[in-house]
XYZ file of C-alpha atoms in Angstrom:
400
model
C -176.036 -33.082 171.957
C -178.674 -30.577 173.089
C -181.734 -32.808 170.860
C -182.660 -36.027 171.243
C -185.027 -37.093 168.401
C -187.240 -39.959 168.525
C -187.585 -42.242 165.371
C -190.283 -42.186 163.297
C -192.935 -44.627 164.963
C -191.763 -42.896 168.505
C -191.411 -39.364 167.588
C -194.418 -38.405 168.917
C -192.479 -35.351 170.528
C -188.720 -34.272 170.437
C -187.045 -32.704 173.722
C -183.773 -30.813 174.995
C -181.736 -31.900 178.010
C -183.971 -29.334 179.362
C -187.156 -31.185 178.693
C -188.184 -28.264 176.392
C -189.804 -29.052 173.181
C -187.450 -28.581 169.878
C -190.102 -28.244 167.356
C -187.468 -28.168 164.199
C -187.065 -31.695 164.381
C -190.518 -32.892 164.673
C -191.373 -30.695 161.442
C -188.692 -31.682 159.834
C -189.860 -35.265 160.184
C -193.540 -34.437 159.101
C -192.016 -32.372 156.214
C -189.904 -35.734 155.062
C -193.286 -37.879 155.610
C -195.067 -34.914 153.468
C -192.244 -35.752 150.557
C -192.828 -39.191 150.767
C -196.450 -39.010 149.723
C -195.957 -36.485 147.277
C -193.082 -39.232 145.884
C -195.954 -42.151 145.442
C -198.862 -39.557 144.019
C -196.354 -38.750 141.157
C -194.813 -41.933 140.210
C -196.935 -42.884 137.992
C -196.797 -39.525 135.642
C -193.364 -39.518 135.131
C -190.949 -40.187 131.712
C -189.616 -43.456 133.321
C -192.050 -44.466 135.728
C -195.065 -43.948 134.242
C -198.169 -46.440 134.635
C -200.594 -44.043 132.932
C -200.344 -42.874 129.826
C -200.119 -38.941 130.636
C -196.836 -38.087 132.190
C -194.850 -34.307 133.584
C -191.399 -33.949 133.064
C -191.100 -31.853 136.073
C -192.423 -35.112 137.864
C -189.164 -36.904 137.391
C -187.284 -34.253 138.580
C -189.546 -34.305 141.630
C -188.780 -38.081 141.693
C -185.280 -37.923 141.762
C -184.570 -35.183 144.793
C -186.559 -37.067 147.210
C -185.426 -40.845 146.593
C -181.592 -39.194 146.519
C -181.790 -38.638 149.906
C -185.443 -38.716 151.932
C -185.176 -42.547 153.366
C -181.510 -41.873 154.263
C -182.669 -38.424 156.061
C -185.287 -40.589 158.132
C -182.523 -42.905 159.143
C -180.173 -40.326 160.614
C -182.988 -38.380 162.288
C -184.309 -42.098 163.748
C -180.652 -42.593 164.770
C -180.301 -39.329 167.140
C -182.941 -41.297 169.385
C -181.118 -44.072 169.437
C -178.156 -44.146 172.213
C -180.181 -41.694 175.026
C -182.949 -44.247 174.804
C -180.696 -46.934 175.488
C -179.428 -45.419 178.532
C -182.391 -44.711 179.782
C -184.266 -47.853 179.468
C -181.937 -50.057 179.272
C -181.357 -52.957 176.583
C -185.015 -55.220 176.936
C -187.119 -52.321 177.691
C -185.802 -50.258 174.525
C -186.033 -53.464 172.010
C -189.920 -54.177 173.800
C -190.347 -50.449 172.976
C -188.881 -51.088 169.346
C -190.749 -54.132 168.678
C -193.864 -52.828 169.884
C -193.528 -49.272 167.405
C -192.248 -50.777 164.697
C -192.362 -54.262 164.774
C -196.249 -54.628 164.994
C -197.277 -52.356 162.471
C -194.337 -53.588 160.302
C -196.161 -56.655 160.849
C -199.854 -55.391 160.262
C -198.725 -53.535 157.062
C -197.208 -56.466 155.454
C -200.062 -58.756 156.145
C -203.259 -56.708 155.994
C -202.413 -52.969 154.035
C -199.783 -53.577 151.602
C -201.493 -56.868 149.644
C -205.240 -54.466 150.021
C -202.995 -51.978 148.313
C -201.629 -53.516 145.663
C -204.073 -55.532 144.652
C -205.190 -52.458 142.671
C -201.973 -52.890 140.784
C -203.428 -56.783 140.434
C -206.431 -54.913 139.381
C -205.003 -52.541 136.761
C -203.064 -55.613 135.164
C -204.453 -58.712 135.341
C -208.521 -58.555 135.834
C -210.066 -59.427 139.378
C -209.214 -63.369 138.561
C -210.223 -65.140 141.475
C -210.330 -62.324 144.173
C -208.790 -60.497 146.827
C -208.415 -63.379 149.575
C -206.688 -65.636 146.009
C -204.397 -62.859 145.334
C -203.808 -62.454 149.765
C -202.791 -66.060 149.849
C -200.764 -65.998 146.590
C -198.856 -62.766 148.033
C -197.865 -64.188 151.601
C -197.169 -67.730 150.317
C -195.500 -67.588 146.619
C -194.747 -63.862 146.775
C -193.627 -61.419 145.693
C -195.085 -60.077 148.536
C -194.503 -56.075 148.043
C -193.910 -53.941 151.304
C -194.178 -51.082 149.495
C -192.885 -47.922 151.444
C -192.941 -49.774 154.785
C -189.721 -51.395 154.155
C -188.104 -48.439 156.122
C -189.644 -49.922 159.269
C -188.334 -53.181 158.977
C -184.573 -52.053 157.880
C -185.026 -49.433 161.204
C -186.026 -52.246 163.442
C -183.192 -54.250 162.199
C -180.709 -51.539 162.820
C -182.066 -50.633 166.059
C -181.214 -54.524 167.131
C -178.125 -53.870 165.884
C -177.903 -50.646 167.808
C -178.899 -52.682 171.335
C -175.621 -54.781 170.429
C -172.984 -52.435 170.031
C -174.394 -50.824 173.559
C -174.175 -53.873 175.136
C -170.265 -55.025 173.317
C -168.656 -51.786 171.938
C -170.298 -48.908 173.542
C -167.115 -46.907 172.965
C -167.563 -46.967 168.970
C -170.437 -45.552 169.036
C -169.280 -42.657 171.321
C -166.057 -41.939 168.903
C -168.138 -40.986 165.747
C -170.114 -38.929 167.746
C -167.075 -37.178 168.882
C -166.187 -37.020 165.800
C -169.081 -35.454 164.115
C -168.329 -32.575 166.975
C -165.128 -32.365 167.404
C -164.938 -28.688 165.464
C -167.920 -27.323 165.891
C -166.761 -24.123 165.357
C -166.218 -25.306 162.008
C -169.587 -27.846 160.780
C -167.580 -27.855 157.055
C -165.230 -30.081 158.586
C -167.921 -32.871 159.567
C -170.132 -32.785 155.931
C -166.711 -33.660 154.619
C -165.915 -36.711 157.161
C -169.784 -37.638 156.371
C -169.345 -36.886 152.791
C -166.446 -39.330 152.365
C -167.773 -42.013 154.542
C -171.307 -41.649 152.169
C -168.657 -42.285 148.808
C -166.987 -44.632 150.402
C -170.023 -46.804 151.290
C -171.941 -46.339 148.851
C -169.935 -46.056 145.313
C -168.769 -50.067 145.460
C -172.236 -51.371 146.188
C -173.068 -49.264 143.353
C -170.811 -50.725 141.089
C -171.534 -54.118 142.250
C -175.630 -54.161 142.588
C -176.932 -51.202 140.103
C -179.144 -48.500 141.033
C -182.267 -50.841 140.516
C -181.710 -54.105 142.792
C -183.736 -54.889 145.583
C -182.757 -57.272 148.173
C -185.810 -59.179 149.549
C -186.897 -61.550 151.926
C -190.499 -62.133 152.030
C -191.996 -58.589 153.039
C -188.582 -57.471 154.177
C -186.528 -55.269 151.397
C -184.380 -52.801 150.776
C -182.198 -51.758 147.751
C -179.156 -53.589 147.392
C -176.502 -50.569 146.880
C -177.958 -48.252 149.240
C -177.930 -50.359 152.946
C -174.768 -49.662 153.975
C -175.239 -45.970 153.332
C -178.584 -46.135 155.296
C -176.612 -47.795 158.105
C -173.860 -45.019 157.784
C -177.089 -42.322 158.615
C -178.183 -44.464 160.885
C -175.060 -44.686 163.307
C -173.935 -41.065 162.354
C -177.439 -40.322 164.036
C -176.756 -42.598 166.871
C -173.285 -41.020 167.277
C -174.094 -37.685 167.299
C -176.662 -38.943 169.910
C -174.506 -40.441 172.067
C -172.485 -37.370 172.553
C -175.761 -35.464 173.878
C -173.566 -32.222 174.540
C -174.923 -29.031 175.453
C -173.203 -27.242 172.265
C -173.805 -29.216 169.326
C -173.724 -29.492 165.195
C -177.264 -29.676 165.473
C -178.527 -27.049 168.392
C -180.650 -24.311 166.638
C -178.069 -21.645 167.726
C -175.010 -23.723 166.046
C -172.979 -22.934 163.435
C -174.599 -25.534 161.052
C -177.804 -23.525 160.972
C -175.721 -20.410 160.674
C -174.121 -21.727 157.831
C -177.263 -22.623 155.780
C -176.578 -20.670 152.679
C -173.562 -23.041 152.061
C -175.161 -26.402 152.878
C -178.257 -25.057 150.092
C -175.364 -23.807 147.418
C -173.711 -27.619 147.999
C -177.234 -29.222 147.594
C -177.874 -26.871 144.271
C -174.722 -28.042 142.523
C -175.035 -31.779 143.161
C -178.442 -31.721 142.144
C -178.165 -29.875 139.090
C -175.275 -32.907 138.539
C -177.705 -35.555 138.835
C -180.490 -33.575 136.337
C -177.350 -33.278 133.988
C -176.517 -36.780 133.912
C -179.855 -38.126 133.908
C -180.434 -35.986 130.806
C -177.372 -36.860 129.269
C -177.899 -40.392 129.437
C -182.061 -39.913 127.864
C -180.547 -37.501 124.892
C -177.275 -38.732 124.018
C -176.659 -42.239 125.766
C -177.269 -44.910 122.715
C -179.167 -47.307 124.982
C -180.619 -45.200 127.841
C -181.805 -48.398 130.039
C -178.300 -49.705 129.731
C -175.506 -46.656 130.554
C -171.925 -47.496 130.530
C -169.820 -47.941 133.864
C -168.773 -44.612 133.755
C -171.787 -42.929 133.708
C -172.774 -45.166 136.232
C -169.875 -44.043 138.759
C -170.455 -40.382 138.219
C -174.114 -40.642 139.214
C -173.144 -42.728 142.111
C -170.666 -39.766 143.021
C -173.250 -37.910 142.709
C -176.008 -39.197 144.688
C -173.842 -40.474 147.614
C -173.196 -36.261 147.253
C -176.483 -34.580 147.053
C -177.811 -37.216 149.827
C -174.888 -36.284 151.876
C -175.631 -32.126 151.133
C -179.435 -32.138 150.781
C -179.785 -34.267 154.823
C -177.785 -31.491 156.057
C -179.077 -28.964 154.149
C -182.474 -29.995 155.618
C -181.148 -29.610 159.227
C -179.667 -26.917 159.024
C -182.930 -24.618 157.263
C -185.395 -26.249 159.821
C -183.288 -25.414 162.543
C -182.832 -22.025 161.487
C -186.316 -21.309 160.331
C -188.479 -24.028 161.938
C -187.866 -23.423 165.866
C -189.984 -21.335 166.964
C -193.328 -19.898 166.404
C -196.231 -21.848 164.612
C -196.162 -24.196 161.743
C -198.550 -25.329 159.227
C -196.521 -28.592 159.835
C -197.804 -28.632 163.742
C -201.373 -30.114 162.982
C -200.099 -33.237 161.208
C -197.283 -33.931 163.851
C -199.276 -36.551 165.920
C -200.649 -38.166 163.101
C -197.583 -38.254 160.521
C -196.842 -41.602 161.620
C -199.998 -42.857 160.777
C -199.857 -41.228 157.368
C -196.636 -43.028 156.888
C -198.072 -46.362 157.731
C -201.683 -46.131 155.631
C -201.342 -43.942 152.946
C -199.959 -45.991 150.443
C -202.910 -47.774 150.107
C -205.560 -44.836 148.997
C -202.579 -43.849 146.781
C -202.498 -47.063 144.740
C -206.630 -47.289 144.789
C -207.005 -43.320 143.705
C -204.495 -44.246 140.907
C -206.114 -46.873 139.894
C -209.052 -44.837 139.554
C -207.659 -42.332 137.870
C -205.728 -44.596 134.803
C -206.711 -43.877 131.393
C -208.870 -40.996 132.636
C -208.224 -37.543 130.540
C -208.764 -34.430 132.261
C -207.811 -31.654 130.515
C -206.774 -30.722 127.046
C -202.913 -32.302 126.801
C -201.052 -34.921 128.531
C -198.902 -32.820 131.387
C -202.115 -30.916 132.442
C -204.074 -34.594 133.291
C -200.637 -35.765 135.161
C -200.872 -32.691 137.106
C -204.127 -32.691 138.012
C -204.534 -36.592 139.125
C -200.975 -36.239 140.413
C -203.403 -33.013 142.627
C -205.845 -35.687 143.282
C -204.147 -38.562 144.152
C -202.153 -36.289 146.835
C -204.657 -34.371 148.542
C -207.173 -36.915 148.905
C -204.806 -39.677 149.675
C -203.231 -37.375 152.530
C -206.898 -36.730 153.704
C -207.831 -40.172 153.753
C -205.033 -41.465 155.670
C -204.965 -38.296 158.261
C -208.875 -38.954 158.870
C -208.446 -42.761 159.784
C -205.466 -42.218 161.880
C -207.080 -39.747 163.890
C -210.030 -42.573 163.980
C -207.424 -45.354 164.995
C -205.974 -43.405 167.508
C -209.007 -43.093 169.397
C -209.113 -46.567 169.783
C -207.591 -47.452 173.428
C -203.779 -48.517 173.139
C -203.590 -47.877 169.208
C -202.464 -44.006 170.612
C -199.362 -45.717 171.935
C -198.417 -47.360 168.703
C -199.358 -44.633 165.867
């Protein structure tokens, strides 16, 4: 493959085998980290998820594209870094690397920024009781101690380790799905349906076993129960595709996947407007919404494994096509989208909090939008300001 693409804690820049920046990648990364605060800002103002009283329909649409398939996006792109990294530093010096980018502020997130931001939440529901450094010690020793959206960095540490393994035992595996993933690239139709299979096949049992709403956990480690194996499936399609590192490739920016973006959007259209329908089906017409039947149940999971599956290389495809050259808004946050990753869930939770019960205009959708406004733009300047601040400190540059 002509890209390699660092993972999110690296990605600090993406090359070619020439050495030559790719800039689709790296905004298509910031533009995924962009979705995922614009996710938390409008959580709270939606029909299900609502903490405040004023809530926008359009929110829960919102809601529902980006947790169908943003997380799983982030673990292919990670993935594509994966393999050529191994090669080139070898086993130790990759899982050092690893350890050091997302192990430590993994670590410093769970201990220090996720319990400061949800003690709002502690806040909002129960009264300051007996303090912060009460509710700390409560959090890291009884639990539940909430990683919020910092979970990914844990599950892509994890996977990495697993990565190192298969290099060292099975190298050859790896190398086969990449060859797989290109073995017609004349024809990129033929891969979304090996990927699209492999994402059903994955992901519709867990589904049927766990729910959509199960969490596995293990102290500030989590991730949802029906969904890791499809994460690992992104993961080591990523990896594959990395391995390959050919000069023509599904994903070079002259390819036949960009080419053939109109299809990849008209696939992500349909599914989506499949997972609206069924989500509206089961609000209007199910008898006990919070309950479907199995059936319903298996159709959505069709259906997300699908629009995941269409929307991730959908993505690709429109970045590389329109996002390679030239300037982007996206450029100026590229440094420092880590960093936004890592801190911003914390202003988001505290602005919220600030926020609840407050009316600000006339009816209830116009307040949701508005502190939904709020919440977003000053949470992303917040968190952009102190990690431009942090990375001025000496060696913090090499971790954020």
């Amino acid at each position: 493959m002509a890209v390699i693409v660092s993972s999110l804690a690296e990605g600090k820049r993406t090359v070619t085998a020439a050495g030559a920046r790719n800039a689709a990648f790296d905004r298509m990364r910031t533009f995924i980290i962009l979705l995922v605060l614009i996710h938390h800002s409008v959580i709270p103002y939606t029909y299900y998820g609502h903490t405040d009283r004023q809530w926008f329909l359009f929110f829960d649409a919102v809601v529902t594209f980006n947790d169908s398939f943003f997380m799983a996006a982030m673990f292919l792109l990670s993935g594509l870094f994966t393999w050529p990294s191994l090669q080139r530093k070898g086993v130790a010096t990759f899982l050092r690397g690893r350890w050091l980018r997302l192990g430590l502020p993994f670590a410093f997130g769970a201990v220090c920024l996720m319990p400061l931001a949800y003690y709002a939440v502690e806040l909002r529901h129960s009264g300051s009781g007996a303090g912060f450094i009460a509710f700390w010690w409560k959090t890291v020793t009884v639990g539940p101690w909430e990683s919020g959206p910092i979970w990914f960095l844990g599950v892509l540490l994890a996977f990495d380790m697993l990565a190192a393994v298969v290099y060292l035992v099975a190298p050859g595996s790896v190398e086969a799905i990449g060859h797989v993933a290109t073995a017609k690239l004349e024809n990129p139709a033929y891969a979304f349906c090996m990927f699209l299979a492999a994402s059903l096949v994955v992901y519709m049992p867990l589904d049927h076993h766990f729910g959509i709403a199960q969490w596995f956990t293990l102290g500030p480690l989590a991730v949802q129960s029906d969904r890791i194996l499809l994460y690992l499936l992104y993961f080591f399609a990523g990896v594959g595709i990395g391995a390959v590192h050919a000069d023509s490739s599904l994903l070079s920016p002259g390819g036949e996947l960009a080419r053939r973006w109109p299809l990849w959007l008209a696939a992500t259209i349909v599914t989506y407007a499949g997972l609206i329908g069924l989500i509206y089906y089961k609000r209007e017409f199910l008898p006990d919404p919070n309950n479907p039947p199995q059936g319903w149940d298996n159709v959505h999971a069709f259906f997300f494994a699908s629009f995941s599956a269409a929307q991730t290389i959908n993505l690709l495809a429109l970045f590389l096509k329109f996002e390679n050259s030239g300037s982007s808004i996206l450029d100026r946050l590229r440094e420092s989208s880590f960093g936004i990753f890592l801190i911003h869930y914390v202003p988001v939770l505290w602005l919220q909090y600030a926020l609840f019960g407050i009316t600000l205009a006339p009816n209830s959708q116009a307040t949701a939008i508005l502190k939904a406004l709020i919440v977003f733009v000053l949470a992303l300047a917040s968190s952009w300001l102190a990690t431009l601040a942090l990375r001025r400190i000496p060696g913090i540059k090499h971790v954020l």
